[in-house]
PDB file of C-alpha atoms in Angstrom:
ATOM      1  CA  ALA D 277      36.841 161.212 167.805  1.00  0.00           C
ATOM      2  CA  GLN D 278      36.661 157.477 168.062  1.00  0.00           C
ATOM      3  CA  SER D 279      37.419 155.514 164.898  1.00  0.00           C
ATOM      4  CA  VAL D 280      38.153 152.075 163.541  1.00  0.00           C
ATOM      5  CA  THR D 281      40.601 151.723 160.672  1.00  0.00           C
ATOM      6  CA  GLN D 282      41.036 148.793 158.364  1.00  0.00           C
ATOM      7  CA  PRO D 283      43.842 149.922 156.085  1.00  0.00           C
ATOM      8  CA  ASP D 284      43.428 147.212 153.466  1.00  0.00           C
ATOM      9  CA  ILE D 285      40.374 147.444 151.222  1.00  0.00           C
ATOM     10  CA  HIS D 286      41.205 144.250 149.314  1.00  0.00           C
ATOM     11  CA  ILE D 287      43.519 141.359 150.062  1.00  0.00           C
ATOM     12  CA  THR D 288      44.192 138.365 147.845  1.00  0.00           C
ATOM     13  CA  VAL D 289      45.826 135.230 149.192  1.00  0.00           C
ATOM     14  CA  SER D 290      46.395 131.772 147.805  1.00  0.00           C
ATOM     15  CA  GLU D 291      44.467 128.879 149.232  1.00  0.00           C
ATOM     16  CA  GLY D 292      46.486 127.309 152.020  1.00  0.00           C
ATOM     17  CA  ALA D 293      48.465 130.464 152.706  1.00  0.00           C
ATOM     18  CA  SER D 294      48.339 132.351 155.978  1.00  0.00           C
ATOM     19  CA  LEU D 295      46.238 135.457 156.417  1.00  0.00           C
ATOM     20  CA  GLU D 296      46.436 138.579 158.524  1.00  0.00           C
ATOM     21  CA  LEU D 297      43.857 141.360 158.349  1.00  0.00           C
ATOM     22  CA  ARG D 298      44.708 144.584 160.087  1.00  0.00           C
ATOM     23  CA  CYS D 299      42.565 146.667 162.391  1.00  0.00           C
ATOM     24  CA  ASN D 300      43.491 149.760 164.395  1.00  0.00           C
ATOM     25  CA  TYR D 301      41.247 151.740 166.684  1.00  0.00           C
ATOM     26  CA  SER D 302      41.315 155.123 168.264  1.00  0.00           C
ATOM     27  CA  TYR D 303      39.658 155.306 171.661  1.00  0.00           C
ATOM     28  CA  GLY D 304      40.537 156.768 175.026  1.00  0.00           C
ATOM     29  CA  ALA D 305      40.417 153.476 176.893  1.00  0.00           C
ATOM     30  CA  THR D 306      40.485 149.825 175.919  1.00  0.00           C
ATOM     31  CA  PRO D 307      37.224 149.107 174.184  1.00  0.00           C
ATOM     32  CA  TYR D 308      35.560 145.822 173.431  1.00  0.00           C
ATOM     33  CA  LEU D 309      36.768 144.494 170.075  1.00  0.00           C
ATOM     34  CA  PHE D 310      35.121 142.280 167.499  1.00  0.00           C
ATOM     35  CA  TRP D 311      35.597 140.751 164.089  1.00  0.00           C
ATOM     36  CA  TYR D 312      32.621 139.993 161.879  1.00  0.00           C
ATOM     37  CA  VAL D 313      32.450 138.273 158.496  1.00  0.00           C
ATOM     38  CA  GLN D 314      29.970 138.940 155.700  1.00  0.00           C
ATOM     39  CA  SER D 315      29.459 136.536 152.831  1.00  0.00           C
ATOM     40  CA  PRO D 316      27.886 137.922 149.646  1.00  0.00           C
ATOM     41  CA  GLY D 317      24.182 138.594 150.039  1.00  0.00           C
ATOM     42  CA  GLN D 318      24.239 137.777 153.727  1.00  0.00           C
ATOM     43  CA  GLY D 319      24.227 139.598 157.019  1.00  0.00           C
ATOM     44  CA  LEU D 320      27.266 139.799 159.258  1.00  0.00           C
ATOM     45  CA  GLN D 321      28.326 136.941 161.523  1.00  0.00           C
ATOM     46  CA  LEU D 322      30.489 137.242 164.606  1.00  0.00           C
ATOM     47  CA  LEU D 323      33.876 135.537 164.296  1.00  0.00           C
ATOM     48  CA  LEU D 324      35.360 136.430 167.670  1.00  0.00           C
ATOM     49  CA  LYS D 325      35.451 139.061 170.381  1.00  0.00           C
ATOM     50  CA  TYR D 326      37.805 140.457 173.004  1.00  0.00           C
ATOM     51  CA  PHE D 327      36.603 141.944 176.254  1.00  0.00           C
ATOM     52  CA  SER D 328      39.517 141.412 178.633  1.00  0.00           C
ATOM     53  CA  GLY D 329      42.053 138.822 179.763  1.00  0.00           C
ATOM     54  CA  ASP D 330      44.128 136.772 177.371  1.00  0.00           C
ATOM     55  CA  THR D 331      45.036 139.011 174.456  1.00  0.00           C
ATOM     56  CA  LEU D 332      44.954 136.151 171.955  1.00  0.00           C
ATOM     57  CA  VAL D 333      41.395 135.089 171.302  1.00  0.00           C
ATOM     58  CA  GLN D 334      40.119 132.159 169.310  1.00  0.00           C
ATOM     59  CA  GLY D 335      37.055 132.312 167.144  1.00  0.00           C
ATOM     60  CA  ILE D 336      35.019 130.216 164.812  1.00  0.00           C
ATOM     61  CA  LYS D 337      36.214 128.804 161.485  1.00  0.00           C
ATOM     62  CA  GLY D 338      39.811 128.618 162.681  1.00  0.00           C
ATOM     63  CA  PHE D 339      40.309 132.362 163.070  1.00  0.00           C
ATOM     64  CA  GLU D 340      42.159 134.078 165.885  1.00  0.00           C
ATOM     65  CA  ALA D 341      42.943 137.678 166.758  1.00  0.00           C
ATOM     66  CA  GLU D 342      45.492 139.351 168.974  1.00  0.00           C
ATOM     67  CA  PHE D 343      44.892 142.523 170.938  1.00  0.00           C
ATOM     68  CA  LYS D 344      47.966 144.737 171.235  1.00  0.00           C
ATOM     69  CA  ARG D 345      47.336 147.672 173.506  1.00  0.00           C
ATOM     70  CA  SER D 346      50.597 149.415 172.656  1.00  0.00           C
ATOM     71  CA  GLN D 347      49.682 149.447 168.981  1.00  0.00           C
ATOM     72  CA  SER D 348      45.927 149.940 169.418  1.00  0.00           C
ATOM     73  CA  SER D 349      45.501 146.984 167.109  1.00  0.00           C
ATOM     74  CA  PHE D 350      43.344 143.904 166.892  1.00  0.00           C
ATOM     75  CA  ASN D 351      44.540 141.960 163.857  1.00  0.00           C
ATOM     76  CA  LEU D 352      42.749 138.886 162.580  1.00  0.00           C
ATOM     77  CA  ARG D 353      44.746 135.834 161.546  1.00  0.00           C
ATOM     78  CA  LYS D 354      44.277 132.409 160.075  1.00  0.00           C
ATOM     79  CA  PRO D 355      47.176 129.994 159.478  1.00  0.00           C
ATOM     80  CA  SER D 356      45.737 128.368 156.359  1.00  0.00           C
ATOM     81  CA  VAL D 357      43.031 129.984 154.246  1.00  0.00           C
ATOM     82  CA  HIS D 358      40.316 127.978 152.529  1.00  0.00           C
ATOM     83  CA  TRP D 359      38.447 129.056 149.409  1.00  0.00           C
ATOM     84  CA  SER D 360      35.281 129.329 151.505  1.00  0.00           C
ATOM     85  CA  ASP D 361      36.899 132.114 153.547  1.00  0.00           C
ATOM     86  CA  ALA D 362      36.431 134.534 150.655  1.00  0.00           C
ATOM     87  CA  ALA D 363      34.188 137.225 152.108  1.00  0.00           C
ATOM     88  CA  GLU D 364      34.307 140.707 153.575  1.00  0.00           C
ATOM     89  CA  TYR D 365      35.675 141.099 157.077  1.00  0.00           C
ATOM     90  CA  PHE D 366      34.765 143.881 159.463  1.00  0.00           C
ATOM     91  CA  CYS D 367      36.511 144.960 162.606  1.00  0.00           C
ATOM     92  CA  ALA D 368      34.224 146.584 165.174  1.00  0.00           C
ATOM     93  CA  VAL D 369      34.643 148.411 168.433  1.00  0.00           C
ATOM     94  CA  ASP D 370      32.275 148.947 171.334  1.00  0.00           C
ATOM     95  CA  ALA D 371      33.223 151.485 173.984  1.00  0.00           C
ATOM     96  CA  PRO D 372      30.627 151.508 176.749  1.00  0.00           C
ATOM     97  CA  GLU D 373      31.356 155.098 177.605  1.00  0.00           C
ATOM     98  CA  TYR D 374      30.150 155.975 174.135  1.00  0.00           C
ATOM     99  CA  GLY D 375      26.786 154.381 174.500  1.00  0.00           C
ATOM    100  CA  ASN D 376      27.164 150.675 173.861  1.00  0.00           C
ATOM    101  CA  LYS D 377      27.192 151.091 170.110  1.00  0.00           C
ATOM    102  CA  LEU D 378      29.226 149.003 167.745  1.00  0.00           C
ATOM    103  CA  VAL D 379      31.306 151.112 165.362  1.00  0.00           C
ATOM    104  CA  PHE D 380      32.439 149.199 162.301  1.00  0.00           C
ATOM    105  CA  GLY D 381      35.508 149.639 160.174  1.00  0.00           C
ATOM    106  CA  ALA D 382      35.198 150.012 156.413  1.00  0.00           C
ATOM    107  CA  GLY D 383      35.816 146.323 155.821  1.00  0.00           C
ATOM    108  CA  THR D 384      38.441 144.253 154.006  1.00  0.00           C
ATOM    109  CA  ILE D 385      37.437 142.107 151.057  1.00  0.00           C
ATOM    110  CA  LEU D 386      39.320 138.829 151.017  1.00  0.00           C
ATOM    111  CA  ARG D 387      39.824 137.010 147.737  1.00  0.00           C
ATOM    112  CA  VAL D 388      41.215 133.494 147.732  1.00  0.00           C
ATOM    113  CA  LYS D 389      42.947 132.181 144.638  1.00  0.00           C
ATOM    114  CA  SER D 390      43.371 128.512 143.968  1.00  0.00           C
TER     115      SER D 390
ATOM    116  CA  ASP L1312      15.826 129.506 166.433  1.00  0.00           C
ATOM    117  CA  ALA L1313      14.854 131.225 163.204  1.00  0.00           C
ATOM    118  CA  GLY L1314      17.289 134.090 163.590  1.00  0.00           C
ATOM    119  CA  VAL L1315      16.576 137.707 162.749  1.00  0.00           C
ATOM    120  CA  ILE L1316      13.969 137.925 160.013  1.00  0.00           C
ATOM    121  CA  GLN L1317      13.748 140.875 157.670  1.00  0.00           C
ATOM    122  CA  SER L1318      11.274 141.697 154.960  1.00  0.00           C
ATOM    123  CA  PRO L1319      11.176 142.430 152.152  1.00  0.00           C
ATOM    124  CA  ARG L1320      14.508 141.050 150.926  1.00  0.00           C
ATOM    125  CA  HIS L1321      14.371 143.287 147.892  1.00  0.00           C
ATOM    126  CA  GLU L1322      12.385 146.427 147.218  1.00  0.00           C
ATOM    127  CA  VAL L1323      12.384 148.554 144.102  1.00  0.00           C
ATOM    128  CA  THR L1324      10.386 151.742 144.265  1.00  0.00           C
ATOM    129  CA  GLU L1325      10.156 155.134 142.666  1.00  0.00           C
ATOM    130  CA  MET L1326      11.330 158.369 144.166  1.00  0.00           C
ATOM    131  CA  GLY L1327       8.729 159.900 146.431  1.00  0.00           C
ATOM    132  CA  GLN L1328       7.136 156.632 147.462  1.00  0.00           C
ATOM    133  CA  GLU L1329       6.918 155.429 151.032  1.00  0.00           C
ATOM    134  CA  VAL L1330       9.057 152.446 151.984  1.00  0.00           C
ATOM    135  CA  THR L1331       8.561 150.288 155.052  1.00  0.00           C
ATOM    136  CA  LEU L1332      11.130 147.723 156.100  1.00  0.00           C
ATOM    137  CA  ARG L1333      10.299 145.153 158.740  1.00  0.00           C
ATOM    138  CA  CYS L1334      12.285 143.209 161.287  1.00  0.00           C
ATOM    139  CA  LYS L1335      11.584 140.417 163.727  1.00  0.00           C
ATOM    140  CA  PRO L1336      14.439 140.035 166.226  1.00  0.00           C
ATOM    141  CA  ILE L1337      15.472 136.827 167.915  1.00  0.00           C
ATOM    142  CA  SER L1338      13.083 135.975 170.699  1.00  0.00           C
ATOM    143  CA  GLY L1339      14.443 137.082 174.067  1.00  0.00           C
ATOM    144  CA  HIS L1340      16.877 139.618 172.668  1.00  0.00           C
ATOM    145  CA  ASN L1341      16.505 142.991 174.340  1.00  0.00           C
ATOM    146  CA  SER L1342      18.260 145.262 171.882  1.00  0.00           C
ATOM    147  CA  LEU L1343      17.529 145.905 168.233  1.00  0.00           C
ATOM    148  CA  PHE L1344      19.655 147.825 165.776  1.00  0.00           C
ATOM    149  CA  TRP L1345      19.053 149.204 162.298  1.00  0.00           C
ATOM    150  CA  TYR L1346      22.109 149.596 160.064  1.00  0.00           C
ATOM    151  CA  ARG L1347      22.486 150.877 156.512  1.00  0.00           C
ATOM    152  CA  GLN L1348      25.245 149.577 154.236  1.00  0.00           C
ATOM    153  CA  THR L1349      26.480 151.317 151.098  1.00  0.00           C
ATOM    154  CA  MET L1350      29.669 151.104 149.108  1.00  0.00           C
ATOM    155  CA  MET L1351      30.471 154.728 149.800  1.00  0.00           C
ATOM    156  CA  ARG L1352      29.735 154.915 153.517  1.00  0.00           C
ATOM    157  CA  GLY L1353      30.059 151.330 154.701  1.00  0.00           C
ATOM    158  CA  LEU L1354      27.974 150.220 157.670  1.00  0.00           C
ATOM    159  CA  GLU L1355      26.177 153.020 159.463  1.00  0.00           C
ATOM    160  CA  LEU L1356      24.139 152.644 162.632  1.00  0.00           C
ATOM    161  CA  LEU L1357      20.832 154.413 162.138  1.00  0.00           C
ATOM    162  CA  ILE L1358      19.051 153.754 165.407  1.00  0.00           C
ATOM    163  CA  TYR L1359      18.915 151.272 168.217  1.00  0.00           C
ATOM    164  CA  PHE L1360      16.289 150.215 170.712  1.00  0.00           C
ATOM    165  CA  ASN L1361      16.569 148.611 174.101  1.00  0.00           C
ATOM    166  CA  ASN L1362      13.460 147.011 175.597  1.00  0.00           C
ATOM    167  CA  ASN L1363      11.447 148.613 172.768  1.00  0.00           C
ATOM    168  CA  VAL L1364      12.609 152.126 173.665  1.00  0.00           C
ATOM    169  CA  PRO L1365      14.714 154.146 171.191  1.00  0.00           C
ATOM    170  CA  ILE L1366      18.061 154.766 172.873  1.00  0.00           C
ATOM    171  CA  ASP L1367      20.055 156.486 170.172  1.00  0.00           C
ATOM    172  CA  ASP L1368      18.722 157.778 166.872  1.00  0.00           C
ATOM    173  CA  SER L1369      21.605 160.097 166.106  1.00  0.00           C
ATOM    174  CA  GLY L1370      22.395 158.123 162.978  1.00  0.00           C
ATOM    175  CA  MET L1371      19.016 158.650 161.359  1.00  0.00           C
ATOM    176  CA  PRO L1372      19.880 160.750 158.321  1.00  0.00           C
ATOM    177  CA  GLU L1373      16.927 163.105 158.315  1.00  0.00           C
ATOM    178  CA  ASP L1374      13.264 163.495 159.118  1.00  0.00           C
ATOM    179  CA  ARG L1375      12.280 161.332 156.185  1.00  0.00           C
ATOM    180  CA  PHE L1376      13.457 158.345 158.222  1.00  0.00           C
ATOM    181  CA  SER L1377      11.527 157.006 161.189  1.00  0.00           C
ATOM    182  CA  ALA L1378      11.673 153.783 163.177  1.00  0.00           C
ATOM    183  CA  LYS L1379       9.325 152.163 165.614  1.00  0.00           C
ATOM    184  CA  MET L1380       9.349 149.139 167.866  1.00  0.00           C
ATOM    185  CA  PRO L1381       5.794 148.624 169.104  1.00  0.00           C
ATOM    186  CA  ASN L1382       6.649 145.372 170.872  1.00  0.00           C
ATOM    187  CA  ALA L1383       9.580 143.084 171.585  1.00  0.00           C
ATOM    188  CA  SER L1384       9.088 141.034 168.444  1.00  0.00           C
ATOM    189  CA  PHE L1385       8.670 143.635 165.732  1.00  0.00           C
ATOM    190  CA  SER L1386      10.271 146.786 164.402  1.00  0.00           C
ATOM    191  CA  THR L1387       9.830 148.924 161.311  1.00  0.00           C
ATOM    192  CA  LEU L1388      12.025 151.407 159.508  1.00  0.00           C
ATOM    193  CA  LYS L1389      10.098 153.808 157.312  1.00  0.00           C
ATOM    194  CA  ILE L1390      11.328 156.200 154.665  1.00  0.00           C
ATOM    195  CA  GLN L1391       8.864 158.792 153.451  1.00  0.00           C
ATOM    196  CA  PRO L1392       9.362 160.154 150.862  1.00  0.00           C
ATOM    197  CA  SER L1393      12.126 157.967 149.478  1.00  0.00           C
ATOM    198  CA  GLU L1394      14.959 159.355 147.345  1.00  0.00           C
ATOM    199  CA  PRO L1395      17.510 157.658 145.054  1.00  0.00           C
ATOM    200  CA  ARG L1396      20.279 158.314 147.589  1.00  0.00           C
ATOM    201  CA  ASP L1397      18.438 156.067 150.054  1.00  0.00           C
ATOM    202  CA  SER L1398      19.318 153.067 147.898  1.00  0.00           C
ATOM    203  CA  ALA L1399      21.258 150.700 150.137  1.00  0.00           C
ATOM    204  CA  VAL L1400      21.055 147.451 152.034  1.00  0.00           C
ATOM    205  CA  TYR L1401      19.337 147.907 155.358  1.00  0.00           C
ATOM    206  CA  PHE L1402      20.196 145.447 158.106  1.00  0.00           C
ATOM    207  CA  CYS L1403      18.417 144.716 161.305  1.00  0.00           C
ATOM    208  CA  ALA L1404      20.347 143.096 164.148  1.00  0.00           C
ATOM    209  CA  SER L1405      19.544 142.036 167.679  1.00  0.00           C
ATOM    210  CA  ASP L1406      21.609 141.549 170.822  1.00  0.00           C
ATOM    211  CA  SER L1407      20.870 139.452 173.844  1.00  0.00           C
ATOM    212  CA  GLY L1408      22.341 141.941 176.328  1.00  0.00           C
ATOM    213  CA  ARG L1409      20.352 143.502 179.101  1.00  0.00           C
ATOM    214  CA  ALA L1410      19.480 147.173 179.327  1.00  0.00           C
ATOM    215  CA  GLY L1411      22.594 149.322 179.196  1.00  0.00           C
ATOM    216  CA  SER L1412      24.856 146.341 178.772  1.00  0.00           C
ATOM    217  CA  ASN L1413      24.804 144.986 175.257  1.00  0.00           C
ATOM    218  CA  THR L1414      27.078 142.039 174.642  1.00  0.00           C
ATOM    219  CA  GLY L1415      28.310 143.351 171.296  1.00  0.00           C
ATOM    220  CA  GLU L1416      27.426 140.018 169.729  1.00  0.00           C
ATOM    221  CA  LEU L1417      24.936 141.137 167.153  1.00  0.00           C
ATOM    222  CA  PHE L1418      22.868 138.674 165.180  1.00  0.00           C
ATOM    223  CA  PHE L1419      22.117 140.122 161.772  1.00  0.00           C
ATOM    224  CA  GLY L1420      19.266 139.502 159.413  1.00  0.00           C
ATOM    225  CA  GLU L1421      19.951 138.930 155.738  1.00  0.00           C
ATOM    226  CA  GLY L1422      19.129 142.520 154.909  1.00  0.00           C
ATOM    227  CA  SER L1423      16.640 144.398 152.774  1.00  0.00           C
ATOM    228  CA  ARG L1424      18.082 145.687 149.521  1.00  0.00           C
ATOM    229  CA  LEU L1425      16.346 148.924 148.606  1.00  0.00           C
ATOM    230  CA  THR L1426      16.546 150.512 145.187  1.00  0.00           C
ATOM    231  CA  VAL L1427      14.920 153.887 144.693  1.00  0.00           C
ATOM    232  CA  LEU L1428      14.616 154.896 141.043  1.00  0.00           C
TER     233      LEU L1428
END
């Protein structure tokens, strides 16, 4: 069955340090891939998406993600984390052959220490 | 644009009571989604509509849950009777994609936090 795995429940990084959040998916073909961010008490906001083409995609707030077909991964990165990046991050997958539904990973909570 | 609007933001009720959550999607968006978020189960898709028609309700937990979309600008999620295990944050989201071709870029409301005592 299709699935989205975010292996890290919590990650803590120092302000100014680089960040990588992991996401792996299990689908028969290359799906559409997304990263969303949720600040406390808020709904989710789209950071970036990959449909096709260049496997390195740029998003808002200085985030980027790289699609690696061979590893079935879509990891989110940021070169220098700011305290305001503390939030929960969700990887999501949409495979049209499964009905155009977004399936979300369990989320990774990012803590930023000063 | 005002974004996706949900009401109420918070609801506390007693077991057995009826709960109605409301959602106004972004004008012009053709698809509407209801999600439930809990610590234990994460984000779960309950149901989604396209052009006001329910497309997939396989995530609706049981018959106590029902959802309607009488027009393009309004949807409700009803729980009757409510139970403590229904306590969660319920999100509504909309997508600008056309029928059968959602963009995947969901715009979420701020959620309705439901507590059933």
